[in-house]
Structure formats: C-alpha cells, structure tokens
Coordinates of C-alpha atoms and ligand atoms in Angstrom, one line a residue:
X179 CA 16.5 11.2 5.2
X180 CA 14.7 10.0 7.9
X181 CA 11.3 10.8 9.1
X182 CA 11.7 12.0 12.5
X183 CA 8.1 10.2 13.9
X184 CA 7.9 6.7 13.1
X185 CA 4.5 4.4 13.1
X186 CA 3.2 2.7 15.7
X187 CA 0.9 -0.5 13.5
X188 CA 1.4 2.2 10.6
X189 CA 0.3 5.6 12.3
X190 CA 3.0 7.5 11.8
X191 CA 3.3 9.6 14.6
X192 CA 5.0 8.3 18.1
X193 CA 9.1 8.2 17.6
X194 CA 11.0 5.2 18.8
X195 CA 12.7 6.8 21.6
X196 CA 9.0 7.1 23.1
X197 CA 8.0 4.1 22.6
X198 CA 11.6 2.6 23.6
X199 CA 11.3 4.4 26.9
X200 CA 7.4 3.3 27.7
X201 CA 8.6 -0.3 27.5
X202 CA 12.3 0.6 29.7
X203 CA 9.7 2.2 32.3
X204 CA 7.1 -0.5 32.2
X205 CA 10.0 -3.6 32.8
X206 CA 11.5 -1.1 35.5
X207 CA 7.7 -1.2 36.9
X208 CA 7.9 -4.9 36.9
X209 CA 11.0 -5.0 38.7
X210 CA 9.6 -2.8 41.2
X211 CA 6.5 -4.7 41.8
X212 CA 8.4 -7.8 42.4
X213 CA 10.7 -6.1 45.3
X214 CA 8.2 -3.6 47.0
X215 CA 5.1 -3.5 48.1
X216 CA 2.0 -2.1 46.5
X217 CA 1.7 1.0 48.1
X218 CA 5.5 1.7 48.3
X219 CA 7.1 5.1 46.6
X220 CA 9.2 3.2 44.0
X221 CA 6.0 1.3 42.7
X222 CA 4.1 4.3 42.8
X223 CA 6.5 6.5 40.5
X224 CA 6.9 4.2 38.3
X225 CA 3.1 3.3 37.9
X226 CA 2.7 6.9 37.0
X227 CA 4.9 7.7 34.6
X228 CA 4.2 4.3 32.8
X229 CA 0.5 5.4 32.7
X230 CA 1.7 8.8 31.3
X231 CA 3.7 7.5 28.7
X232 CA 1.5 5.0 27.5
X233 CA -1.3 8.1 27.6
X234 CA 1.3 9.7 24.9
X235 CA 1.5 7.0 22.8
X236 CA -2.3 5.8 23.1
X237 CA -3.0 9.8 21.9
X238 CA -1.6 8.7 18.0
X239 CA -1.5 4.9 18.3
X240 CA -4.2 2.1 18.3
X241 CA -1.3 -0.4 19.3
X242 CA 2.1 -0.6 20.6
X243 CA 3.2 -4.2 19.7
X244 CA 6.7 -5.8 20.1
X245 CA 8.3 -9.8 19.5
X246 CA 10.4 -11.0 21.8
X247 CA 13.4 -12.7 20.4
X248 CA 16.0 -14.3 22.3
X249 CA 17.2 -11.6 25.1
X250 CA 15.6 -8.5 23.2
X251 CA 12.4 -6.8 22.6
X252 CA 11.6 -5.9 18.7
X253 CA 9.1 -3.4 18.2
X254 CA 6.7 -3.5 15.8
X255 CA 6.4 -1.2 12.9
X256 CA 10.1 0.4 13.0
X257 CA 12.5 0.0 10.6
X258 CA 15.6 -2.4 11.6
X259 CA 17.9 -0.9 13.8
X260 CA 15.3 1.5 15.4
X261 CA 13.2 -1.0 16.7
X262 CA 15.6 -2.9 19.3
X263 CA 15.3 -2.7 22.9
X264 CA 17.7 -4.4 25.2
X265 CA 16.6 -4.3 28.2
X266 CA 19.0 -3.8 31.6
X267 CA 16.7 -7.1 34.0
X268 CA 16.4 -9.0 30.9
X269 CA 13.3 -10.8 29.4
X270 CA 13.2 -14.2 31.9
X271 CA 9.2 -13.2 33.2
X272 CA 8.1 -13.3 29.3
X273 CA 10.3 -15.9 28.7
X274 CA 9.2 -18.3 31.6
X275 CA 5.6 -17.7 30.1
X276 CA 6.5 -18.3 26.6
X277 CA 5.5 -15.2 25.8
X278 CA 6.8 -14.3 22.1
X279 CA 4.9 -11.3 21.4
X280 CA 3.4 -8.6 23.7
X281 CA 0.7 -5.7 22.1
X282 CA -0.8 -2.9 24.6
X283 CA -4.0 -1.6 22.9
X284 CA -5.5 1.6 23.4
X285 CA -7.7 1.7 27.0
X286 CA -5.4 0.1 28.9
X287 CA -5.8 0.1 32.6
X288 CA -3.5 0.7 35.4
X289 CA -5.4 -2.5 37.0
X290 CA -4.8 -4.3 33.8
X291 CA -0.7 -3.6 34.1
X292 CA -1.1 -4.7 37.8
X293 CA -2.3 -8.1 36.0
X294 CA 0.4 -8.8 33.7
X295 CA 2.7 -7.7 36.8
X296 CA 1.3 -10.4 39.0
X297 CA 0.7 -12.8 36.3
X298 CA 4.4 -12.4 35.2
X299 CA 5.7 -12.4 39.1
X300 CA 4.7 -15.9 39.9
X301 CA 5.6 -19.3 37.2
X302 CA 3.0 -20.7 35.9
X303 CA 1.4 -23.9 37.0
X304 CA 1.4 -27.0 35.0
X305 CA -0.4 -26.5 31.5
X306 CA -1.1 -22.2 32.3
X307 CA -0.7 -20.4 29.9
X308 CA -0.4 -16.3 29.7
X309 CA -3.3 -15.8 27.6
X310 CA -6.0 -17.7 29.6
X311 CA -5.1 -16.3 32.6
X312 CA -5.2 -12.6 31.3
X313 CA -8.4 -13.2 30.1
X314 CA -10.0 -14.8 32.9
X315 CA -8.5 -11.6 34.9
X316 CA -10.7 -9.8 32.6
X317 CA -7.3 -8.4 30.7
X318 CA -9.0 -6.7 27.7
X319 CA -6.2 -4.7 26.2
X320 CA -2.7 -6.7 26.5
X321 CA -2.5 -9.3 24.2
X322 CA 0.2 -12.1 24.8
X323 CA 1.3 -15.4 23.3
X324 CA 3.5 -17.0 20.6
X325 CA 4.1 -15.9 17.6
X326 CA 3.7 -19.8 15.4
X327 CA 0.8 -20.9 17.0
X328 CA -1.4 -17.7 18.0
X329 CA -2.6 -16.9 14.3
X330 CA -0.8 -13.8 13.0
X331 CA 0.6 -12.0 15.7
X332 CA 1.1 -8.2 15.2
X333 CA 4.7 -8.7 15.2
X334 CA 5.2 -10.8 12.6
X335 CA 6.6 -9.3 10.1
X336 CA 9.3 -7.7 12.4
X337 CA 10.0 -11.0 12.9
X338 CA 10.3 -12.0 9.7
X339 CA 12.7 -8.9 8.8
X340 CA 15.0 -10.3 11.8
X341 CA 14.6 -13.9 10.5
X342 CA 16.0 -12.7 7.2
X343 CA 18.8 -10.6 8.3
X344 CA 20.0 -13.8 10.8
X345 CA 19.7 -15.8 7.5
X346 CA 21.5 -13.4 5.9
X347 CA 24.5 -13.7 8.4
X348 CA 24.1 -17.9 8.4
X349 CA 24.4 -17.6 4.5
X350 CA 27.4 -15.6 4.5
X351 CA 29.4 -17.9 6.9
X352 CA 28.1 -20.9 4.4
X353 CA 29.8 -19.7 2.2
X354 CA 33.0 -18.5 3.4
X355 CA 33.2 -21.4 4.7
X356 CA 32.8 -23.1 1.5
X357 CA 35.2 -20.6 -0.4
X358 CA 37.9 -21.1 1.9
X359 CA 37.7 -24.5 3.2
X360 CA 35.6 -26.7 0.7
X361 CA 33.3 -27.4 3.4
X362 CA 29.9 -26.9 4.1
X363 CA 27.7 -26.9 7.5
X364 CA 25.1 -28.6 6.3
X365 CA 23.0 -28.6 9.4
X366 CA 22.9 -25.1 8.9
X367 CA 21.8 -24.8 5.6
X368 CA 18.8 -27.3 6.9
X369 CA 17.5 -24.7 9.6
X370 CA 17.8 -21.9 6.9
X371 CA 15.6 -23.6 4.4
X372 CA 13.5 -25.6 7.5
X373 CA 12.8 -21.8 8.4
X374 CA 12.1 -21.1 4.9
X375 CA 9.6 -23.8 4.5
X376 CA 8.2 -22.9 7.8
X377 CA 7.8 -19.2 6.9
X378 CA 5.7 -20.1 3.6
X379 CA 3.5 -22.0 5.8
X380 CA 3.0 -19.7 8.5
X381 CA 2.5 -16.4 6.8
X382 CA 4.5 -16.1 4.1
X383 CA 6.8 -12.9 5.6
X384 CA 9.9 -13.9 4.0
X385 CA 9.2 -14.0 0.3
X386 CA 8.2 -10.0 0.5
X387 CA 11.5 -9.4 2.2
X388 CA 13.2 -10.6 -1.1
X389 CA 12.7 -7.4 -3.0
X390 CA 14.8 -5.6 0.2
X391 CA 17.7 -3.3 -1.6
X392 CA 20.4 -4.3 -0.6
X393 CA 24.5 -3.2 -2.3
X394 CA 26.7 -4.5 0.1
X395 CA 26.1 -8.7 1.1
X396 CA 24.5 -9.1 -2.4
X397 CA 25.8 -12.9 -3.2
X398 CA 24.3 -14.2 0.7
X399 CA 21.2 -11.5 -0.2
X400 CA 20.5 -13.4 -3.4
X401 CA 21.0 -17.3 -2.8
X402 CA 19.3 -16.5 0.0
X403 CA 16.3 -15.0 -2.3
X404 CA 16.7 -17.6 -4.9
X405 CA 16.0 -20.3 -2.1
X406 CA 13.0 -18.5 -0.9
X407 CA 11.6 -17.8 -4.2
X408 CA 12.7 -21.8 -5.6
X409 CA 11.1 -23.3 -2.4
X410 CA 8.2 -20.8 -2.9
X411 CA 7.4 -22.3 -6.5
X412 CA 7.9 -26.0 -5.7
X413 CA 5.4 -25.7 -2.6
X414 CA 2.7 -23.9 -5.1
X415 CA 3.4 -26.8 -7.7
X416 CA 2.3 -29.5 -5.1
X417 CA 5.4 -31.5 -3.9
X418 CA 5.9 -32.9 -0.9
X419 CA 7.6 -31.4 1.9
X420 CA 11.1 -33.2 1.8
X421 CA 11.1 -32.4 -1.6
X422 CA 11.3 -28.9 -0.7
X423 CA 14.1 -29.0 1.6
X424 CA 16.0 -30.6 -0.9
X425 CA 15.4 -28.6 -3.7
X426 CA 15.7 -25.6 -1.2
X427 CA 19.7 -26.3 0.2
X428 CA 19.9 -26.6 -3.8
X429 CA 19.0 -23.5 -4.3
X430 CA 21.0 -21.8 -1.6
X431 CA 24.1 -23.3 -2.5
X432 CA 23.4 -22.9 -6.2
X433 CA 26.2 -20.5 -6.6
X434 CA 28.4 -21.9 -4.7
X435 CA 31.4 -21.5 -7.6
X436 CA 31.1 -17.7 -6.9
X437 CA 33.2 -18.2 -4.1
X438 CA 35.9 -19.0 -6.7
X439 CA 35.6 -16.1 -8.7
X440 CA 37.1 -12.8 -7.9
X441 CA 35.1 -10.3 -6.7
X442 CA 35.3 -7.7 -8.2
X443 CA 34.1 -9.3 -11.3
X444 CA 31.4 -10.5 -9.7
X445 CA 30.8 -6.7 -8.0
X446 CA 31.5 -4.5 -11.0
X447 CA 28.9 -2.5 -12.1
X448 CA 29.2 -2.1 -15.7
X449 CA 29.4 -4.8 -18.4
X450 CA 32.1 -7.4 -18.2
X451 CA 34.4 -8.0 -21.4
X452 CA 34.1 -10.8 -23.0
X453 CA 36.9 -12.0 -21.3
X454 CA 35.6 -11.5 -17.8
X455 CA 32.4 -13.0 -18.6
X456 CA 34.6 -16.9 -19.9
X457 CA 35.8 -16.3 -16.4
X458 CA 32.4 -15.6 -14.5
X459 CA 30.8 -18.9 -16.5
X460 CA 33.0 -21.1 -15.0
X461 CA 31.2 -20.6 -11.6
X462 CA 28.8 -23.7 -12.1
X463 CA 31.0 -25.9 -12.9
X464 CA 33.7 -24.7 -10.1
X465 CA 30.5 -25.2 -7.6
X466 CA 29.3 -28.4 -8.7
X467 CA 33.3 -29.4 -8.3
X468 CA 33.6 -28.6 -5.1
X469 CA 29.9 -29.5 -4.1
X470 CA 30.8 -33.2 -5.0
X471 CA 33.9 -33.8 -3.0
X472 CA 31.2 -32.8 0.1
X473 CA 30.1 -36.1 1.5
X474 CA 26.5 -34.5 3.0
X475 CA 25.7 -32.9 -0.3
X476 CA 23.4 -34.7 -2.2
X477 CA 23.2 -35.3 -5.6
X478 CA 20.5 -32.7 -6.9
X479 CA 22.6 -29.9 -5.0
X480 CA 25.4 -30.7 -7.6
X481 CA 23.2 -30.5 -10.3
X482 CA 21.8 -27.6 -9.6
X483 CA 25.2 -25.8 -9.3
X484 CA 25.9 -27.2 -12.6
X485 CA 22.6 -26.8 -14.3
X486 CA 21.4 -22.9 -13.3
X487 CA 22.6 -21.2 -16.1
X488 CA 21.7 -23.8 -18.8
X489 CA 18.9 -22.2 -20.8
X490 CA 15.3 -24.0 -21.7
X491 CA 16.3 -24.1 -25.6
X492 CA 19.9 -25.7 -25.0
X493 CA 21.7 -23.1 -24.8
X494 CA 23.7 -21.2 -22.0
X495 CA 26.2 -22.3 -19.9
X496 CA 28.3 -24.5 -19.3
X497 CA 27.8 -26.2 -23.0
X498 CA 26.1 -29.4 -23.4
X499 CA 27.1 -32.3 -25.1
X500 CA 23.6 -33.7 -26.0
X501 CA 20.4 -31.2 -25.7
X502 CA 18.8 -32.1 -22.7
X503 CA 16.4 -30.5 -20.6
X504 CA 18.0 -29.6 -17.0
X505 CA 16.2 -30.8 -13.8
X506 CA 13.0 -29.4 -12.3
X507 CA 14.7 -27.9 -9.6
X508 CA 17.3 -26.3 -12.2
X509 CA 14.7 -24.9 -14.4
X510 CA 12.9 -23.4 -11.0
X511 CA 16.4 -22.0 -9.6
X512 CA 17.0 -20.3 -13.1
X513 CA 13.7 -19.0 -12.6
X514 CA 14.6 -17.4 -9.2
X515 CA 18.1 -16.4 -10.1
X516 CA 16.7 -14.4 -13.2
X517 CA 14.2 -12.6 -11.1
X518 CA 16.5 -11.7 -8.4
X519 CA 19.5 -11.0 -10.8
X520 CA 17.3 -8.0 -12.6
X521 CA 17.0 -6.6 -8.8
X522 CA 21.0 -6.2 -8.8
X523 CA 20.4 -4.3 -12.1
X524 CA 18.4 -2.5 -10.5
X525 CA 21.0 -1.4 -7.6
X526 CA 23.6 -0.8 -9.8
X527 CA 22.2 0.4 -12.9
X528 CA 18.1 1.7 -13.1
X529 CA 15.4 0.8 -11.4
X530 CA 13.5 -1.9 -11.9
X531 CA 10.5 -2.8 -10.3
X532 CA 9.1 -6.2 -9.8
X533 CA 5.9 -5.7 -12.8
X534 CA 9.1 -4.8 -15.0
X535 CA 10.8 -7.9 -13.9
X536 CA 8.4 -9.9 -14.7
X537 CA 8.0 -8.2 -18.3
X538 CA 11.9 -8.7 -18.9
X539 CA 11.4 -12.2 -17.6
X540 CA 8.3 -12.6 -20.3
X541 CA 10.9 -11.7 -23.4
X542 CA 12.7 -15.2 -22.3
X543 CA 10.1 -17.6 -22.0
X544 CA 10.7 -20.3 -24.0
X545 CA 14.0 -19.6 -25.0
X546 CA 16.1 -18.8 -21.4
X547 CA 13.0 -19.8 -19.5
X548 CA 10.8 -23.0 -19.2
X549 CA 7.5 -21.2 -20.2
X550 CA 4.8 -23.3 -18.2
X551 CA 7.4 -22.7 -14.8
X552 CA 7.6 -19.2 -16.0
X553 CA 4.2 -18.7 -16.3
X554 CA 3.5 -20.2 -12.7
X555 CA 5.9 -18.0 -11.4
X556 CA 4.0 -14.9 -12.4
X557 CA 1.2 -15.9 -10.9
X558 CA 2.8 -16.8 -7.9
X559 CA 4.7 -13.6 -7.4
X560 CA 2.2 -11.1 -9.1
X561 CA 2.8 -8.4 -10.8
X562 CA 2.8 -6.2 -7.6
X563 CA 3.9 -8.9 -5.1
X564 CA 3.5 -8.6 -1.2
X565 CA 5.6 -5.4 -0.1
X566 CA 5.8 -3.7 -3.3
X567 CA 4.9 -0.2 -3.4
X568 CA 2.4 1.2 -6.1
X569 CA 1.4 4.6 -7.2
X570 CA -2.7 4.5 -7.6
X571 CA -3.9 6.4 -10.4
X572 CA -5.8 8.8 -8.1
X573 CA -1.4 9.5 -7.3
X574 CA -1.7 8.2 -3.9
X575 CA 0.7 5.8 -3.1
X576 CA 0.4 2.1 -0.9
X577 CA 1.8 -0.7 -0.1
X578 CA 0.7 -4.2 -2.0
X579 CA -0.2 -6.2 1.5
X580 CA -2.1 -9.2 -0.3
X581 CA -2.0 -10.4 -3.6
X582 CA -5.1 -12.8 -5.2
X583 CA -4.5 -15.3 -7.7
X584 CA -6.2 -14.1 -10.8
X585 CA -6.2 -10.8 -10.2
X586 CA -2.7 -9.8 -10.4
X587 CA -3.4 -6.0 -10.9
X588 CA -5.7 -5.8 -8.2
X589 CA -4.2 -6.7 -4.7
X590 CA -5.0 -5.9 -1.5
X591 CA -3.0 -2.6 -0.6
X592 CA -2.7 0.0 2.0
X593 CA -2.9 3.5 1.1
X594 CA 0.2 5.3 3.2
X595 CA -0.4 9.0 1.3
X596 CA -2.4 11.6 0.3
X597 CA -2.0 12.1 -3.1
X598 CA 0.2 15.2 -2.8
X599 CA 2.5 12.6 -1.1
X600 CA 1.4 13.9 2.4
X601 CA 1.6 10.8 4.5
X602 CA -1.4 9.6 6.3
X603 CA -2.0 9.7 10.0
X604 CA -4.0 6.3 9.7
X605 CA -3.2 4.0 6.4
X606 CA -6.4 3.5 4.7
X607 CA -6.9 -0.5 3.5
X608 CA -8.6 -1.5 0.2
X609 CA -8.9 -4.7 -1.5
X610 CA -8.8 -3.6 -4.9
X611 CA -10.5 -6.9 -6.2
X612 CA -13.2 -6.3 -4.1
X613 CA -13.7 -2.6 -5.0
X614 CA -16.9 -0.8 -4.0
X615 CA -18.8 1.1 -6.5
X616 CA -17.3 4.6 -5.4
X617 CA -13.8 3.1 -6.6
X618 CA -14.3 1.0 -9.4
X619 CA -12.2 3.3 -11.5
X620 CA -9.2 2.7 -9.0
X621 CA -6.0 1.1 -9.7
X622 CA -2.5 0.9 -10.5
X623 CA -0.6 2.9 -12.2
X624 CA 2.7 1.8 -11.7
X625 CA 5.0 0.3 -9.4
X626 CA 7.4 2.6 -7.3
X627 CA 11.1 2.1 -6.2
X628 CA 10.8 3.2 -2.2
X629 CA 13.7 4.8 -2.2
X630 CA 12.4 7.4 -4.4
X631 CA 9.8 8.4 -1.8
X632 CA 11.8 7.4 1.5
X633 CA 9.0 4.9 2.5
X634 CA 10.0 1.6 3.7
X635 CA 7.5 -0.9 3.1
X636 CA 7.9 -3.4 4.6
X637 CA 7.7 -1.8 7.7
X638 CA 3.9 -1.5 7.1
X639 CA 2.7 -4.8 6.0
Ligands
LIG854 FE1 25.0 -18.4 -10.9
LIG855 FE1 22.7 -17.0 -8.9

C-alpha cells in the first residue's frame, strides 16, 4: 500500500495531486501573462491561486523541484509514475531557455514569479542565460538551469530513475531484435553505455538504481545492470574511456544467447533439472554465435558472450580445451552477473540484500571469482551501497546516500523513521564515518529489503 502523502525533497507530507496542480496553475499563469495584461482578471486569478497553492505546499516543504525532460515535467521526490506532469501549452519557454530543472524554495514572492514570467516571455539574447538573469533580478528563491553542467541539481536522481527505465525499454528492443533477426543496432547500444559512462561521471545515479526489484523485464533489467556495474569496475580500475565503452556494449550484450533459449527456463522459479540446466549453458556459445556473424560487433563483445560463465579456477561453462584465464572484461562481467543474478534469487526465492551478496559472492573468490577483481568490487559497491536501506541499531531505519571507501559499514545515510517505524516529517542526515561523540555507538544493524517496510528509496537519495 501506498502512502497517501508523498515527499516533497523527502518531507513526506504534500501529495502529488497538489503539487501536480501548483505546477498546472503556475504554466496556466504563464500563459496568461503572455496574452493579458498585468492588471487583467485572468492574470489576477491565476496569480492568486498559484500563491495559495504554493502557500500549501511551502507549509510542509522546503522545495518543490522538477526536471524537465523532453515535453514533460518530472517531479522530484515521487515515485515513477506519480511524478509525471504533462502539461496542456507544453514546455517551449523552459525549453527556449535551456532550462532542465526548475526548484521553487520556500519564500517565494509573487514579484519573484512575475520574474520568471517575464524572463520566460521574451528569448533570450545571444549568450543569456536563465540563471544570470534571475539573479541579477534579485530572484532568490527559483532556481533554474541544466541538469549536466549546474553541479547536482535537485532533480537528479529523478532523472536518473527515467534514464534507467528508457534504458530499460532500448535494451529490450536490442534484444528482440537480436533474437529474432540476428541483428543488432549498434548505435544504440553506444548511447546506452555513452549514458552509462556519462552517469558515472556526473553523479553516479545509475549504479544505485541497479538494486531496483524488478519480476517482469528481468533479462533487459540485468544486462542492463551487469553493464553499469562492469563499466563501473573498469572506470575505478583506471582505464581509459574507450575502453569502457567497449567493455560496456560487452557487457550489455553478454547474454545475448538468452534470446535462444526458451523462456520459461530462463523464468522458472525453482531449480532446473539437470537437463534444463545442458540446455540453459548453451547460451554463451549461442550468443557468441550469432554475435560474430554481426559485422559492427567487435571482437571482445564475442568473447565476452563466450567467456561469462567460465570460472577463475577453469571450470564452468562452456568447457575449455586448455586452462586459460578468460579476459579482463570477462572476469569483470562474471563479476557483475553474479551480483545481479543473487538479486533474481532474491525476487523469486528469499531476500537477499546487497551485504549478503557480497558475502555469497566472498564463498567464490578464487574458485568462481577472480579474487583481486572481487575484492575491488566490494569496495566499490560497499557493503550497503548507494540506495540501500539499513536498519540502525537504535531500530530506526535510512537510506545509504553515500558510501566512503574504507569505511564500508559506515556510509553516509538519511534517517527516514523513528524507531517505532513512524516516518519522519524531515529525514535527519548523518555521516556515520564522521560520527559525533553523542553517536559513536551508532551503526548498522542490517540491511533491509524495502518492500518489507513500503519505503522506496530511491526516491529519497
Ligand atoms: Fe549468462
Ligand atoms: Fe547474465
């Protein structure tokens, strides 16, 4: 269930509808300033019930904060589907100004809204930009701009959930395109991981999403994962940048020979026979098969399809002739696969958080896993990575927003509950590696599934 009040920048107390209809009222404002005059009746109603509404929300909420994206508004702080506003006029004012994120901050002025209406009115003159001009109008409380090259915008991790959906989508037609047609769009699979790449260098909001529980697109949900999580490795081991595009189209189309399998072997929840299984290890092979007769795809996507289920010791399949060690981008891949395959386990079978993962994943090293990667990789994800949620041993419960290397029990969180499980008006932050005396004895006690507490994280990073 639901809650019926959803947060606002993580105060949980102004519903979408509200919010939805502040921003539907201030556009229709807009509109309205642009055909009447100042003092007309149209301009004037809608002047005051914008100020009224945004009174409301400004009662609860520091910040009402949405990214524009394409011809929709996406507020910030709502889970997907809620957050979507589609607006009747369109978003061509923002647009003309570049503007890709918009956040009203508590104290906003009716003579502040009159400058963003007049701003947004007129286009701007050669090398204007929205910003500036707000703030040499003495605009203290709108904040606009763009969401790569402002710092981290407010809206980001909205973004980042829609970023990963539209991947999602991309993914799946990849794929069915290879299944039924042998053929791949490569240029496609370049934005994907070029987004990727991007991401990982500008905030990092995608490799939190990969935890997401998801039943129903899980092969486009995991290659997807497995790129993010492969790129994510290579970038912290130091290579160079086109080394990561290629190792990341790798990894997405590292299971590629699933498309060749049936699906309900690859989709049925409980153990496969023995049988089943001779059938479900032919998938690397089938992929690196059809990979080759591809003309784009190069060779290291081949390999990889072959390669990502051979094990560190030599074992695994498919079954090597000679004892070899598979490629560095093979041995990262199996990495990424193993960690997102124990999330399927988990939405089939039990729950499994990520700490558990990673101590499943610790049984292997050396035998299925290349130990020194391994290693690497626990570091690099933590034990409670970005978006996980964590029970503190006080019993209130957060969200992991920040992890530091070298102090993987002791992230940066925000506390969301009391710790009768009351959620908070106003999420408290602590930086566990940099507790003050009063909370030394803080910490973890355990990693939580959300869906056990109906709290959807990543909605608050
Ligand atoms: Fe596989
Ligand atoms: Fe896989």
């Amino acid at each position: 269930m639901k809650p019926a009040t959803l947060p606002v920048e993580g105060v949980p107390r102004v519903g979408a509808e509200t919010v939805r209809a502040c921003l539907g009222h201030l556009f229709t404002a807009l509109h309205r300033t642009a055909l009447y005059p100042p003092d007309h009746p149209a301009v004037l109603d809608a002047a005051a019930a914008l100020s009224a509404e945004f009174g409301e929300i400004f009662r609860y909420a520091e910040t009402l904060a949405a990214a524009v994206v394409d011809d929709q508004l996406l507020l910030s702080g709502y889970p997907q589907g809620e957050n979507e506003i589609r607006l009747p006029g369109g978003l061509h004012d923002l647009h003309r100004w570049s503007i890709e994120h918009l956040a009203f901050t508590r104290g906003l002025t009716a003579v502040e809204l009159d400058q963003l209406f007049a701003l947004l009115h007129r286009r701007p003159a050669g090398g204007e930009d929205a910003t500036t001009c707000l703030t040499r109008a003495g605009v203290d409380h709108i904040r606009v701009g763009r969401l790569a090259t402002g710092g981290k915008a407010p809206v980001a991790e909205t973004v980042g959930i829609h970023l990963y959906r539209q991947a999602v989508n991309e993914v799946a037609a990849i794929y069915q395109q290879l299944g039924d047609h042998h053929q791949a769009d490569l240029g496609q699979a370049r934005q994907i991981v070029s987004a990727v790449v991007d991401d990982q260098q500008h905030g990092n909001q995608l490799q939190a999403l990969t935890w997401l529980k998801s039943h129903d697109d899980y092969t486009y949900t995991h290659v997807l994962n497995v790129c993010i999580l492969t790129v994510a490795q290579a970038r912290t081991l130091g290579l160079p940048e086109k080394r990561l595009n290629a190792i990341g189209i790798a990894a997405l189309l590292h299971d590629t020979g699933k498309c060749f399998i049936p699906p309900e072997l690859l989709r049925k929840p409980g153990k496969l026979t023995p049988a089943e299984f001779e059938v479900v290890k032919q998938h690397p092979a089938l992929g690196a098969k059809v990979l080759r007769t591809i003309p784009e795809v190069d060779d290291l996507t081949v390999l990889v399809a072959y390669e990502h289920h051979m094990r560190f010791d030599g074992s695994g399949y498919p079954a090597r002739a000679h004892p070899r060690l598979p490629n560095l981008a093979s041995r990262l891949c199996t990495i990424a696969d193993y960690y997102d395959a124990l999330r399927t386990i988990r939405s089939y079978k039990q729950e499994i958080t990520p700490d558990e993962a990673l101590r499943i994943m610790s049984q292997g090293a050396g035998t299925v896993l290349d130990p020194l990667l391994l290693r690497h990789f626990v570091e690099m994800v933590g034990l409670y990575p970005r978006g996980c949620l964590v029970q503190l041993t006080d019993g209130r419960i957060a969200v992991v927003v920040a992890t530091h290397t070298g102090f993987a029990t002791r992230p940066a969180i925000r506390v969301l509950t009391d710790a009768t499980g009351g959620r908070l008006t106003q999420p408290v932050e602590i930086d566990l590696a940099a507790s003050h005396a009063n909370d030394r004895e803080l910490s973890i006690a355990r990693a939580i599934d959300p869906y056990t507490v109906e709290i959807a994280p990543e909605t608050y990073l």
